[in-house]
Coordinates of C-alpha atoms and ligand atoms in Angstrom, one line a residue:
X1 CA 88.3 -33.3 10.9
X2 CA 85.3 -32.8 8.1
X3 CA 82.8 -33.3 10.5
X4 CA 83.7 -30.9 12.6
X5 CA 84.1 -28.2 10.1
X6 CA 80.6 -29.1 8.9
X7 CA 79.5 -28.8 12.3
X8 CA 81.2 -25.6 13.5
X9 CA 79.7 -24.2 10.0
X10 CA 76.2 -25.6 10.7
X11 CA 76.0 -24.0 14.1
X12 CA 76.8 -20.6 12.9
X13 CA 74.2 -20.8 10.2
X14 CA 71.9 -21.7 13.1
X15 CA 73.0 -18.5 15.5
X16 CA 72.8 -16.2 11.7
X17 CA 69.6 -18.0 11.0
X18 CA 67.5 -15.4 13.5
X19 CA 69.8 -12.0 12.5
X20 CA 69.0 -12.5 9.2
X21 CA 64.9 -13.4 9.9
X22 CA 64.6 -10.5 12.5
X23 CA 66.3 -7.8 10.2
X24 CA 63.7 -9.4 6.9
X25 CA 60.9 -8.3 9.9
X26 CA 62.3 -5.0 10.4
X27 CA 62.3 -4.1 7.0
X28 CA 58.7 -4.8 6.3
X29 CA 57.9 -3.1 9.6
X30 CA 59.4 0.2 8.4
X31 CA 57.2 1.1 5.7
X32 CA 56.1 4.4 6.1
X33 CA 52.1 3.5 6.2
X34 CA 52.7 0.8 8.7
X35 CA 51.1 2.7 12.0
X36 CA 47.3 3.0 9.5
X37 CA 47.0 -0.8 10.4
X38 CA 46.9 0.6 14.3
X39 CA 44.1 2.3 13.3
X40 CA 41.9 -0.6 12.2
X41 CA 38.3 -0.1 12.8
X42 CA 38.7 4.1 14.1
X43 CA 35.8 6.8 12.7
X44 CA 34.1 9.9 13.6
X45 CA 34.9 10.9 17.3
X46 CA 37.9 8.8 17.9
X47 CA 41.0 10.0 19.6
X48 CA 43.9 8.1 19.2
X49 CA 47.9 8.1 18.6
X50 CA 48.2 8.0 14.4
X51 CA 45.7 10.5 13.3
X52 CA 47.2 13.1 13.4
X53 CA 49.7 11.0 11.1
X54 CA 47.1 9.8 9.4
X55 CA 46.0 13.6 8.2
X56 CA 49.3 14.3 6.9
X57 CA 48.8 10.8 5.0
X58 CA 45.7 12.5 3.1
X59 CA 46.9 16.0 3.2
X60 CA 49.7 14.4 0.8
X61 CA 47.8 12.7 -1.5
X62 CA 45.0 15.1 -1.9
X63 CA 41.8 14.4 0.1
X64 CA 42.6 16.8 2.7
X65 CA 43.1 20.7 3.1
X66 CA 43.3 22.0 6.6
X67 CA 43.6 25.4 6.9
X68 CA 44.9 28.0 10.2
X69 CA 40.8 27.9 10.9
X70 CA 40.4 24.4 11.0
X71 CA 40.1 23.3 14.8
X72 CA 41.6 19.7 14.6
X73 CA 44.6 20.2 11.5
X74 CA 47.1 19.6 14.4
X75 CA 45.2 16.6 17.4
X76 CA 44.6 13.5 17.2
X77 CA 40.8 13.6 16.8
X78 CA 39.2 12.2 13.7
X79 CA 37.0 14.9 13.2
X80 CA 34.3 15.7 10.1
X81 CA 36.9 16.8 7.5
X82 CA 38.9 13.3 7.9
X83 CA 35.8 11.5 8.0
X84 CA 34.9 13.0 4.4
X85 CA 38.7 12.8 3.0
X86 CA 38.5 8.5 3.9
X87 CA 34.8 8.8 2.4
X88 CA 36.1 10.0 -0.8
X89 CA 39.2 8.0 -1.0
X90 CA 36.8 5.1 -0.1
X91 CA 35.0 6.4 -3.6
X92 CA 38.2 6.4 -5.3
X93 CA 38.8 2.9 -4.9
X94 CA 35.8 1.1 -5.0
X95 CA 35.3 1.4 -1.4
X96 CA 31.5 1.4 0.4
X97 CA 32.3 5.2 1.6
X98 CA 31.4 4.3 5.0
X99 CA 34.2 7.3 6.5
X100 CA 35.4 4.3 8.8
X101 CA 39.0 2.8 9.1
X102 CA 37.6 -0.8 8.0
X103 CA 40.3 -3.9 7.4
X104 CA 39.4 -3.3 3.5
X105 CA 40.5 0.4 3.4
X106 CA 43.4 0.1 5.6
X107 CA 44.6 -2.8 3.8
X108 CA 44.6 -0.1 0.6
X109 CA 46.1 2.6 2.1
X110 CA 49.2 1.0 3.3
X111 CA 49.8 -0.4 0.0
X112 CA 53.7 0.6 -1.7
X113 CA 52.2 3.8 -4.1
X114 CA 53.2 6.4 -6.0
X115 CA 54.0 10.2 -4.3
X116 CA 51.8 11.8 -7.3
X117 CA 49.1 13.1 -5.0
X118 CA 45.3 11.7 -6.4
X119 CA 43.4 14.6 -6.1
X120 CA 45.4 18.2 -7.1
X121 CA 44.0 21.6 -5.9
X122 CA 40.5 19.9 -4.9
X123 CA 39.3 18.0 -8.1
X124 CA 37.1 15.9 -6.3
X125 CA 38.1 12.4 -7.4
X126 CA 40.4 10.7 -10.2
X127 CA 37.8 10.7 -12.5
X128 CA 38.4 14.1 -14.6
X129 CA 35.2 16.6 -15.0
X130 CA 34.2 15.4 -12.1
X131 CA 34.4 18.3 -9.3
X132 CA 32.6 18.6 -5.7
X133 CA 30.1 16.0 -6.6
X134 CA 31.9 13.1 -3.9
X135 CA 28.0 13.0 -2.6
X136 CA 26.0 12.3 -5.7
X137 CA 24.1 9.2 -4.7
X138 CA 24.6 6.3 -7.4
X139 CA 28.7 7.6 -7.4
X140 CA 30.0 3.7 -6.3
X141 CA 28.0 2.5 -9.5
X142 CA 29.9 4.7 -11.9
X143 CA 32.7 3.3 -13.7
X144 CA 36.0 5.0 -13.2
X145 CA 38.8 6.0 -15.4
X146 CA 41.3 7.8 -16.3
X147 CA 42.0 11.4 -15.0
X148 CA 44.5 14.1 -15.9
X149 CA 46.2 17.1 -14.3
X150 CA 44.1 20.1 -13.6
X151 CA 43.7 22.8 -16.5
X152 CA 45.0 19.5 -18.7
X153 CA 49.1 20.6 -19.0
X154 CA 50.5 18.3 -22.5
X155 CA 53.2 18.4 -24.7
X156 CA 52.5 21.3 -27.3
X157 CA 52.3 19.9 -30.6
X158 CA 55.9 20.9 -31.6
X159 CA 57.1 18.8 -29.4
X160 CA 56.4 15.3 -29.9
X161 CA 60.2 14.0 -30.5
X162 CA 61.4 13.8 -26.7
X163 CA 64.2 13.3 -25.0
X164 CA 65.2 11.6 -22.3
X165 CA 68.4 11.7 -20.0
X166 CA 69.9 9.1 -16.9
X167 CA 71.2 11.6 -14.1
X168 CA 74.5 10.4 -13.7
X169 CA 75.6 7.6 -11.2
X170 CA 72.1 5.6 -12.1
X171 CA 71.9 2.5 -11.9
X172 CA 73.6 0.8 -15.0
X173 CA 70.3 -1.7 -14.9
X174 CA 67.4 0.4 -15.0
X175 CA 68.6 1.6 -18.3
X176 CA 67.0 -0.8 -20.5
X177 CA 63.6 -1.2 -18.5
X178 CA 63.3 2.7 -19.0
X179 CA 64.2 2.5 -23.1
X180 CA 61.3 -0.4 -22.8
X181 CA 58.4 1.5 -21.1
X182 CA 59.3 4.3 -22.9
X183 CA 59.0 1.7 -26.6
X184 CA 56.2 0.9 -25.2
X185 CA 54.0 4.9 -25.2
X186 CA 55.8 5.0 -28.5
X187 CA 53.9 2.2 -30.0
X188 CA 51.3 3.5 -28.3
X189 CA 51.0 7.5 -29.3
X190 CA 52.4 9.5 -31.6
X191 CA 55.2 10.8 -29.8
X192 CA 58.3 9.5 -29.8
X193 CA 61.5 9.3 -27.5
X194 CA 65.3 9.2 -27.8
X195 CA 68.4 9.0 -25.3
X196 CA 70.9 11.7 -24.9
X197 CA 74.1 11.9 -23.1
X198 CA 73.6 15.4 -21.8
X199 CA 71.1 15.0 -18.4
X200 CA 70.8 18.9 -18.4
X201 CA 69.4 19.3 -21.8
X202 CA 66.7 16.3 -21.9
X203 CA 63.4 16.6 -22.1
X204 CA 62.9 14.3 -19.7
X205 CA 64.9 13.6 -16.5
X206 CA 65.3 10.3 -14.9
X207 CA 67.0 10.0 -11.7
X208 CA 67.5 8.0 -8.0
X209 CA 66.8 10.0 -5.3
X210 CA 66.5 10.0 -1.4
X211 CA 64.1 11.1 0.7
X212 CA 64.2 15.1 0.9
X213 CA 65.9 16.0 -2.4
X214 CA 64.8 19.5 -3.5
X215 CA 61.9 19.5 -5.8
X216 CA 59.5 19.7 -2.8
X217 CA 58.3 16.4 -2.8
X218 CA 60.2 14.3 -0.5
X219 CA 60.3 10.6 -0.7
X220 CA 59.8 8.6 2.8
X221 CA 62.6 5.9 2.5
X222 CA 61.3 2.0 2.3
X223 CA 58.3 1.0 1.5
X224 CA 55.6 3.4 1.4
X225 CA 56.0 6.0 -1.7
X226 CA 58.6 4.7 -4.8
X227 CA 58.8 7.0 -7.5
X228 CA 56.6 9.9 -8.9
X229 CA 56.9 12.3 -12.0
X230 CA 56.1 15.5 -12.8
X231 CA 53.3 17.0 -15.2
X232 CA 54.1 18.5 -18.2
X233 CA 56.1 19.9 -19.2
X234 CA 58.8 19.5 -15.9
X235 CA 59.8 16.1 -17.3
X236 CA 61.5 15.0 -14.1
X237 CA 60.6 11.2 -12.9
X238 CA 62.8 10.0 -10.1
X239 CA 62.9 6.4 -8.6
X240 CA 62.7 6.8 -4.6
X241 CA 66.4 5.1 -4.0
X242 CA 65.7 3.7 -0.7
X243 CA 63.7 0.9 -2.6
X244 CA 64.5 -2.3 -4.1
X245 CA 64.1 -2.8 -7.6
X246 CA 64.5 -5.4 -10.1
X247 CA 64.4 -5.8 -13.6
X248 CA 62.4 -9.1 -13.8
X249 CA 59.9 -9.4 -11.6
X250 CA 60.8 -11.0 -8.2
X251 CA 59.5 -11.2 -5.4
X252 CA 60.1 -8.5 -2.5
X253 CA 61.4 -6.0 -5.6
X254 CA 60.0 -3.1 -7.7
X255 CA 59.8 -3.8 -11.2
X256 CA 61.7 -1.2 -13.0
X257 CA 59.9 -1.4 -16.4
X258 CA 56.3 -1.1 -14.7
X259 CA 56.9 1.8 -12.1
X260 CA 58.7 3.7 -15.2
X261 CA 55.9 2.8 -17.1
X262 CA 53.3 4.2 -14.7
X263 CA 55.4 7.4 -13.9
X264 CA 55.9 7.9 -17.8
X265 CA 52.4 8.3 -18.2
X266 CA 52.6 11.3 -15.5
X267 CA 55.3 12.7 -17.8
X268 CA 52.1 12.5 -20.7
X269 CA 50.3 14.5 -18.5
X270 CA 47.6 11.1 -17.6
X271 CA 46.6 11.7 -13.6
X272 CA 45.6 8.8 -11.4
X273 CA 42.7 6.0 -12.7
X274 CA 40.3 4.1 -10.6
X275 CA 40.6 0.8 -12.7
X276 CA 43.1 -1.4 -11.1
X277 CA 44.2 -2.7 -14.1
X278 CA 45.3 0.4 -15.4
X279 CA 49.2 1.5 -15.6
X280 CA 47.7 4.6 -14.5
X281 CA 46.4 3.0 -10.4
X282 CA 48.3 4.5 -7.7
X283 CA 49.5 1.6 -5.4
X284 CA 52.4 -1.0 -6.9
X285 CA 52.4 -3.6 -5.6
X286 CA 55.8 -5.6 -5.3
X287 CA 56.7 -8.5 -7.9
X288 CA 54.4 -7.7 -10.3
X289 CA 54.7 -6.5 -13.7
X290 CA 52.1 -4.4 -15.7
X291 CA 51.7 -3.4 -19.2
X292 CA 49.4 -0.7 -20.4
X293 CA 45.7 -1.1 -20.1
X294 CA 42.9 0.2 -22.1
X295 CA 41.6 2.3 -19.5
X296 CA 45.4 4.0 -20.1
X297 CA 45.3 4.2 -24.4
X298 CA 42.0 6.2 -23.7
X299 CA 43.6 8.4 -21.8
X300 CA 46.2 9.7 -23.6
X301 CA 43.9 9.4 -27.0
X302 CA 41.6 12.1 -25.4
X303 CA 44.6 14.3 -24.2
X304 CA 46.3 14.5 -27.4
X305 CA 43.6 14.6 -29.3
Ligands
LIG1 C1 36.6 4.3 18.7 O1 35.8 4.9 19.5 C2 34.4 4.1 19.7 C3 33.0 4.1 20.4 O2 32.8 5.2 19.6 C4 35.1 3.3 20.5 O3 34.8 1.9 21.1 C5 36.7 2.4 20.5 O4 37.5 1.7 20.9 C6 37.5 3.5 19.8 N1 38.8 3.2 19.1 C7 39.6 4.0 19.6 C8 41.0 2.5 18.6 O5 39.8 4.6 20.2
LIG2 C1 38.7 26.7 6.3 O1 38.4 25.3 5.9 C2 36.6 25.9 6.6 C3 36.5 24.2 7.1 O2 37.4 23.8 8.0 C4 36.6 26.2 5.9 O3 34.7 26.5 6.2 C5 37.4 27.6 5.3 O4 35.7 28.1 4.1 C6 38.1 27.5 5.5 N1 38.5 29.0 5.0 C7 40.2 29.2 4.4 C8 40.5 30.3 4.6 O5 39.9 28.9 3.2
LIG3 C1 47.8 23.8 -8.1 O1 47.3 25.6 -6.9 C2 48.3 26.0 -6.9 C3 48.2 27.4 -6.2 O2 47.1 28.0 -6.9 C4 49.0 26.2 -8.0 O3 50.2 27.3 -7.9 C5 49.7 25.2 -8.4 O4 50.5 24.9 -9.7 C6 48.5 24.3 -8.7 N1 49.2 22.7 -9.0 C7 48.8 22.2 -10.0 C8 49.5 21.1 -10.4 O5 48.0 22.7 -11.0
LIG4 ZN1 51.8 8.2 -10.1
LIG5 ZN1 61.2 14.1 -7.0

């Protein structure tokens, strides 16, 4: 009798296994950046499905700006402007600026990342004070670091005691990790952060949102962009509700505290950094936890000196 039970439950499991496995695979393939894998090896002159989507990706993260008189804004041709955009991207990520979608470039581009653009309003790199010089010879050898938003928005000196609140319905598990991330920034700066119950009146407002949620920066489902935040003094920090998050570092899930540490950097006025170990580096890998890096501390000190 027991043996029959065992056999029937085993065969049930065997039936289920391929289903579980294929749904896990489907999850992975659902990353909105997955299409870039199909463009490996592409360069100027190529015309293939996926190039238009890549143009949208490059526009979204600040590398490309077409206007109504641009010839190839809405087609699948890898044009001059896209080549320039890919070169700038490669320089920002310390790769050889070939303009070709080599495997290193594709691998970086498909990583999950913060939704905040690397380049905002034509600042030509993630480094501060470098405008329009992405052709400068030797720029590959310079040491990249932190950046700011255009015009260096920051909190005024009468707003160094900031309050934060969570939109009602925020998962309880997120509250401790976010508080720890604020504590880390508080110990490295002159800011203090206090949680308040009234979300509407808080200086910093934290929420889990999905897809288009009314702030002009829609999320994109599982994978792709996983969180974003706004420059001072807007105060909005959103996690993408469609991602898997975890309290401790867990394979396949994004570490809540690490993501918060990055997004709080934006709330305080930091842009993205070229330093891969910095919390302000744009990509955020699942299962990984990071702390504040010297580069982040130098950046915030330079902004508020
Ligand atoms: C890109 O163009 C080259 C020729 O310059 C060609 O050999 C290659 O197959 C093209 N790749 C794609 C994906 O169209
Ligand atoms: C549109 O883009 C082209 C480059 O493709 C540039 O030369 C031109 O100045 C731009 N026009 C406007 C109105 O921004
Ligand atoms: C970028 O420029 C536009 C138009 O000039 C402006 O409305 C927007 O606030 C700027 N964004 C930032 C982050 O400075
Ligand atoms: Zn970011
Ligand atoms: Zn948002």
